[in-house]
Short mmCIF file of C-alpha atoms in Angstrom, two decimals:
data_model
loop_
_atom_site.label_atom_id
_atom_site.label_comp_id
_atom_site.label_asym_id
_atom_site.label_seq_id
_atom_site.Cartn_x
_atom_site.Cartn_y
_atom_site.Cartn_z
CA GLN A 1 -11.66 -24.33 -22.39
CA ILE A 2 -15.31 -23.46 -21.76
CA GLU A 3 -16.35 -27.03 -22.60
CA GLN A 4 -13.86 -28.14 -19.95
CA GLY A 5 -15.58 -25.87 -17.42
CA ARG A 6 -13.15 -22.95 -17.55
CA GLN A 7 -13.95 -19.24 -17.99
CA ILE A 8 -12.51 -16.48 -20.14
CA PHE A 9 -11.55 -12.81 -19.78
CA VAL A 10 -11.58 -10.65 -22.92
CA ILE A 11 -9.99 -7.22 -22.34
CA CYS A 12 -10.45 -4.24 -24.67
CA PRO A 13 -8.92 -0.73 -24.43
CA LEU A 14 -12.22 1.11 -25.05
CA ILE A 15 -15.82 0.85 -23.91
CA ASP A 16 -17.31 2.06 -27.22
CA PRO A 17 -15.91 2.12 -30.77
CA SER A 18 -13.74 5.04 -31.88
CA ASP A 19 -13.09 5.89 -35.54
CA LYS A 20 -10.02 7.92 -34.59
CA LEU A 21 -8.28 5.26 -32.51
CA GLY A 22 -9.30 2.23 -34.54
CA VAL A 23 -9.01 -0.25 -31.69
CA LYS A 24 -11.47 -2.84 -30.47
CA SER A 25 -14.05 -1.91 -27.86
CA VAL A 26 -15.99 -3.79 -25.21
CA SER A 27 -19.36 -3.08 -26.83
CA GLU A 28 -18.45 -4.34 -30.31
CA GLU A 29 -16.54 -7.37 -29.00
CA TYR A 30 -19.53 -8.29 -26.86
CA GLU A 31 -21.87 -7.97 -29.85
CA LYS A 32 -19.63 -10.16 -32.00
CA LEU A 33 -19.06 -12.83 -29.36
CA ASN A 34 -22.63 -12.87 -28.09
CA ASN A 35 -24.49 -12.72 -31.41
CA LYS A 36 -22.17 -14.35 -33.95
CA ILE A 37 -19.62 -16.64 -32.30
CA PHE A 38 -21.04 -17.96 -29.00
CA PRO A 39 -24.82 -17.27 -29.04
CA ASN A 40 -25.45 -20.17 -26.66
CA ILE A 41 -22.90 -19.12 -24.03
CA LYS A 42 -23.60 -16.55 -21.31
CA ILE A 43 -21.42 -13.49 -21.88
CA GLU A 44 -21.44 -10.23 -19.92
CA VAL A 45 -19.64 -6.89 -20.05
CA LEU A 46 -17.89 -4.95 -17.31
CA HIS A 47 -16.57 -1.38 -17.45
CA GLY A 48 -16.25 1.78 -15.40
CA LYS A 49 -19.48 3.43 -16.57
CA LEU A 50 -21.65 0.78 -14.93
CA LYS A 51 -23.21 1.46 -11.52
CA ALA A 52 -21.60 -0.19 -8.51
CA GLU A 53 -24.50 -2.60 -7.97
CA GLU A 54 -24.36 -3.65 -11.63
CA LYS A 55 -20.62 -4.32 -11.40
CA GLU A 56 -21.12 -6.37 -8.24
CA LYS A 57 -23.85 -8.49 -9.83
CA ILE A 58 -21.79 -9.12 -12.97
CA MET A 59 -18.73 -10.14 -10.93
CA GLN A 60 -20.83 -12.43 -8.76
CA ASN A 61 -22.19 -14.11 -11.90
CA PHE A 62 -18.66 -14.62 -13.16
CA LEU A 63 -17.37 -15.85 -9.81
CA SER A 64 -20.22 -18.39 -9.54
CA ASN A 65 -19.51 -19.60 -13.12
CA LYS A 66 -22.90 -18.46 -14.42
CA THR A 67 -21.09 -16.21 -16.90
CA LYS A 68 -18.54 -17.98 -19.09
CA ILE A 69 -16.95 -15.00 -20.87
CA LEU A 70 -16.42 -11.56 -19.34
CA VAL A 71 -15.67 -8.76 -21.81
CA ALA A 72 -14.15 -5.91 -19.84
CA THR A 73 -11.94 -2.85 -19.77
CA SER A 74 -9.03 -2.41 -17.38
CA VAL A 75 -11.41 -2.43 -14.37
CA VAL A 76 -10.36 -6.06 -13.80
CA GLU A 77 -6.68 -5.12 -13.58
CA VAL A 78 -6.48 -5.63 -9.80
CA GLY A 79 -8.62 -7.01 -6.99
CA VAL A 80 -10.29 -9.72 -9.08
CA ASP A 81 -9.90 -13.34 -8.01
CA ILE A 82 -11.58 -15.89 -10.29
CA PRO A 83 -9.64 -19.16 -9.81
CA ASN A 84 -11.68 -20.89 -12.54
CA ALA A 85 -10.67 -18.39 -15.24
CA ALA A 86 -8.11 -19.99 -17.58
CA ILE A 87 -7.75 -17.57 -20.50
CA MET A 88 -6.88 -13.88 -20.48
CA MET A 89 -7.36 -12.53 -24.00
CA ILE A 90 -6.17 -8.93 -24.49
CA GLU A 91 -7.16 -6.97 -27.59
CA GLY A 92 -5.09 -3.92 -28.51
CA ALA A 93 -2.39 -5.16 -26.16
CA GLU A 94 0.09 -2.54 -27.39
CA ARG A 95 -2.10 0.21 -25.89
CA PHE A 96 -1.53 -0.99 -22.32
CA GLY A 97 1.57 -0.49 -20.18
CA LEU A 98 3.74 -3.51 -19.37
CA ALA A 99 2.96 -3.36 -15.66
CA GLN A 100 -0.74 -3.19 -16.54
CA LEU A 101 -0.48 -6.20 -18.86
CA HIS A 102 1.35 -8.03 -16.08
CA GLN A 103 -1.59 -7.33 -13.77
CA PHE A 104 -4.03 -8.65 -16.38
CA ARG A 105 -1.94 -11.78 -16.74
CA GLY A 106 -2.17 -12.26 -13.00
CA ARG A 107 -5.97 -12.61 -13.20
CA VAL A 108 -5.52 -16.14 -14.60
CA GLY A 109 -3.38 -19.01 -13.41
CA ARG A 110 -4.77 -18.64 -9.89
CA SER A 111 -5.52 -22.34 -9.48
CA ALA A 112 -4.26 -25.71 -10.67
CA HIS A 113 -5.80 -25.27 -14.13
CA GLN A 114 -3.45 -24.65 -17.07
CA SER A 115 -3.94 -21.00 -18.04
CA TYR A 116 -3.08 -18.82 -21.02
CA CYS A 117 -2.58 -15.11 -21.66
CA LEU A 118 -3.13 -14.14 -25.31
CA LEU A 119 -1.95 -10.77 -26.63
CA PHE A 120 -3.49 -9.37 -29.81
CA SER A 121 -2.58 -6.23 -31.74
CA ASP A 122 -3.84 -4.63 -34.95
CA ASN A 123 -0.93 -2.18 -35.05
CA LEU A 124 2.20 -4.08 -34.08
CA THR A 125 5.11 -1.75 -34.79
CA ASP A 126 8.68 -2.80 -34.00
CA LYS A 127 8.53 -0.76 -30.79
CA ALA A 128 5.23 -2.34 -29.71
CA SER A 129 6.56 -5.78 -30.57
CA ASN A 130 9.65 -5.23 -28.41
CA ARG A 131 7.47 -4.12 -25.49
CA LEU A 132 5.26 -7.20 -25.73
CA GLU A 133 8.30 -9.46 -26.08
CA ALA A 134 9.52 -8.02 -22.78
CA LEU A 135 6.28 -9.19 -21.17
CA VAL A 136 6.75 -12.68 -22.59
CA SER A 137 10.30 -12.93 -21.30
CA CYS A 138 9.79 -11.46 -17.81
CA ASN A 139 7.50 -12.32 -14.88
CA ASP A 140 8.74 -9.66 -12.45
CA GLY A 141 6.33 -6.73 -12.13
CA PHE A 142 8.97 -4.30 -10.88
CA GLU A 143 11.36 -5.21 -13.69
CA LEU A 144 8.57 -4.79 -16.25
CA ALA A 145 7.75 -1.34 -14.86
CA ARG A 146 11.42 -0.40 -15.23
CA ARG A 147 11.51 -1.68 -18.81
CA ASP A 148 8.29 0.17 -19.61
CA LEU A 149 9.91 3.40 -18.42
CA GLU A 150 12.88 2.68 -20.68
CA PHE A 151 10.62 2.06 -23.68
CA ARG A 152 8.30 5.03 -23.19
CA GLY A 153 10.60 7.51 -21.51
CA ALA A 154 9.67 9.47 -18.40
CA GLY A 155 8.64 12.72 -20.05
CA ASP A 156 9.08 15.95 -18.12
CA ILE A 157 9.26 15.98 -14.34
CA TYR A 158 8.09 19.59 -14.61
CA GLY A 159 6.08 20.19 -17.77
CA GLN A 160 3.46 18.64 -20.00
CA GLU A 161 5.30 15.76 -21.68
CA GLN A 162 4.05 12.44 -20.30
CA SER A 163 6.54 10.30 -22.18
CA GLY A 164 9.74 10.61 -24.18
CA LEU A 165 13.39 10.94 -23.24
CA SER A 166 14.26 13.18 -20.33
CA LYS A 167 16.25 16.37 -20.81
CA LEU A 168 18.93 15.51 -18.25
CA LYS A 169 22.30 16.58 -19.65
CA ILE A 170 24.63 13.80 -18.54
CA ALA A 171 22.42 11.17 -16.94
CA THR A 172 19.24 9.16 -17.33
CA LEU A 173 16.62 8.22 -14.75
CA PHE A 174 18.27 4.79 -14.57
CA ASP A 175 21.59 6.12 -13.26
CA TYR A 176 20.47 5.34 -9.73
CA GLU A 177 23.91 5.47 -8.11
CA LEU A 178 24.77 8.82 -9.74
CA MET A 179 21.38 10.27 -8.78
CA GLN A 180 21.85 9.18 -5.18
CA LYS A 181 25.29 10.79 -5.03
CA ALA A 182 23.88 14.01 -6.52
CA ARG A 183 21.08 14.03 -3.95
CA VAL A 184 23.50 13.58 -1.05
CA GLU A 185 25.74 16.34 -2.40
CA ALA A 186 22.81 18.73 -2.94
CA THR A 187 21.51 18.06 0.57
CA GLN A 188 24.93 18.79 2.05
CA ILE A 189 25.29 22.06 0.11
CA LEU A 190 21.86 23.31 1.17
CA LYS A 191 22.55 22.33 4.76
CA THR A 192 25.77 24.38 4.98
CA ASP A 193 24.85 27.17 2.55
CA PRO A 194 21.05 27.38 2.10
CA GLU A 195 21.25 30.70 0.24
CA LEU A 196 24.01 29.39 -2.07
CA LYS A 197 26.26 32.40 -1.36
CA LYS A 198 29.36 30.33 -2.06
CA PHE A 199 27.87 29.05 -5.30
CA PRO A 200 26.76 32.13 -7.31
CA LYS A 201 26.59 30.32 -10.66
CA LEU A 202 24.52 27.53 -9.18
CA LYS A 203 22.24 30.08 -7.52
CA SER A 204 21.81 31.89 -10.85
CA ARG A 205 20.90 28.66 -12.65
CA MET A 206 18.44 27.74 -9.91
CA GLU A 207 16.75 31.13 -10.19
CA GLU A 208 16.46 30.73 -13.96
CA PHE A 209 15.02 27.26 -13.48
CA GLU A 210 12.45 28.48 -10.94
CA LYS A 211 11.32 31.24 -13.32
CA SER A 212 10.73 28.66 -16.05
CA LEU A 213 8.44 26.56 -13.81
CA HIS A 214 4.73 27.08 -13.49
CA LEU A 215 3.67 25.01 -10.52
CA GLU A 216 0.13 25.32 -9.18
#
């Protein structure tokens, strides 16, 4: 692709290596690509720790086709328009959300050139594989966000859990029609009886719920 004049994105989850996480980083991928694989091709790195003027210069080099390969973190997720880029290569793809991967994929294919999005994983569990298969089979960002929520779970609305199944008793966050009906009903009750005098059990449960919250 580079010999044909195209350019490449290489995305990594981390800026620097981490023994604990064991996923590829921008710094080590740059070293490998720049020193061992493509020593004669101009490669640059882009990540959030760089100063604004450095980021601007690097992006200008990539936009003007001076840089052939850009090794970056998720900073290129949105707002980057490089029509000449034909390959989006994502390392540790299972560590990104589906909507985020969809945004990465949208950085290529922005011109008439045939483009490719390549997903790589060093830890492809069945769950991770199913998530990535969803990306392959769907091009709708909103649908992918919905599927991602199904895969990961919403966690606690009030609490510390950022993923996992919700603790709703008889519904899920995808029961949109039921949730809408419940909202309308709750609004009507509060409008006619804001102190819940006619609903002592409901009032008691609400008071228990409020005591269990710690909102700041």
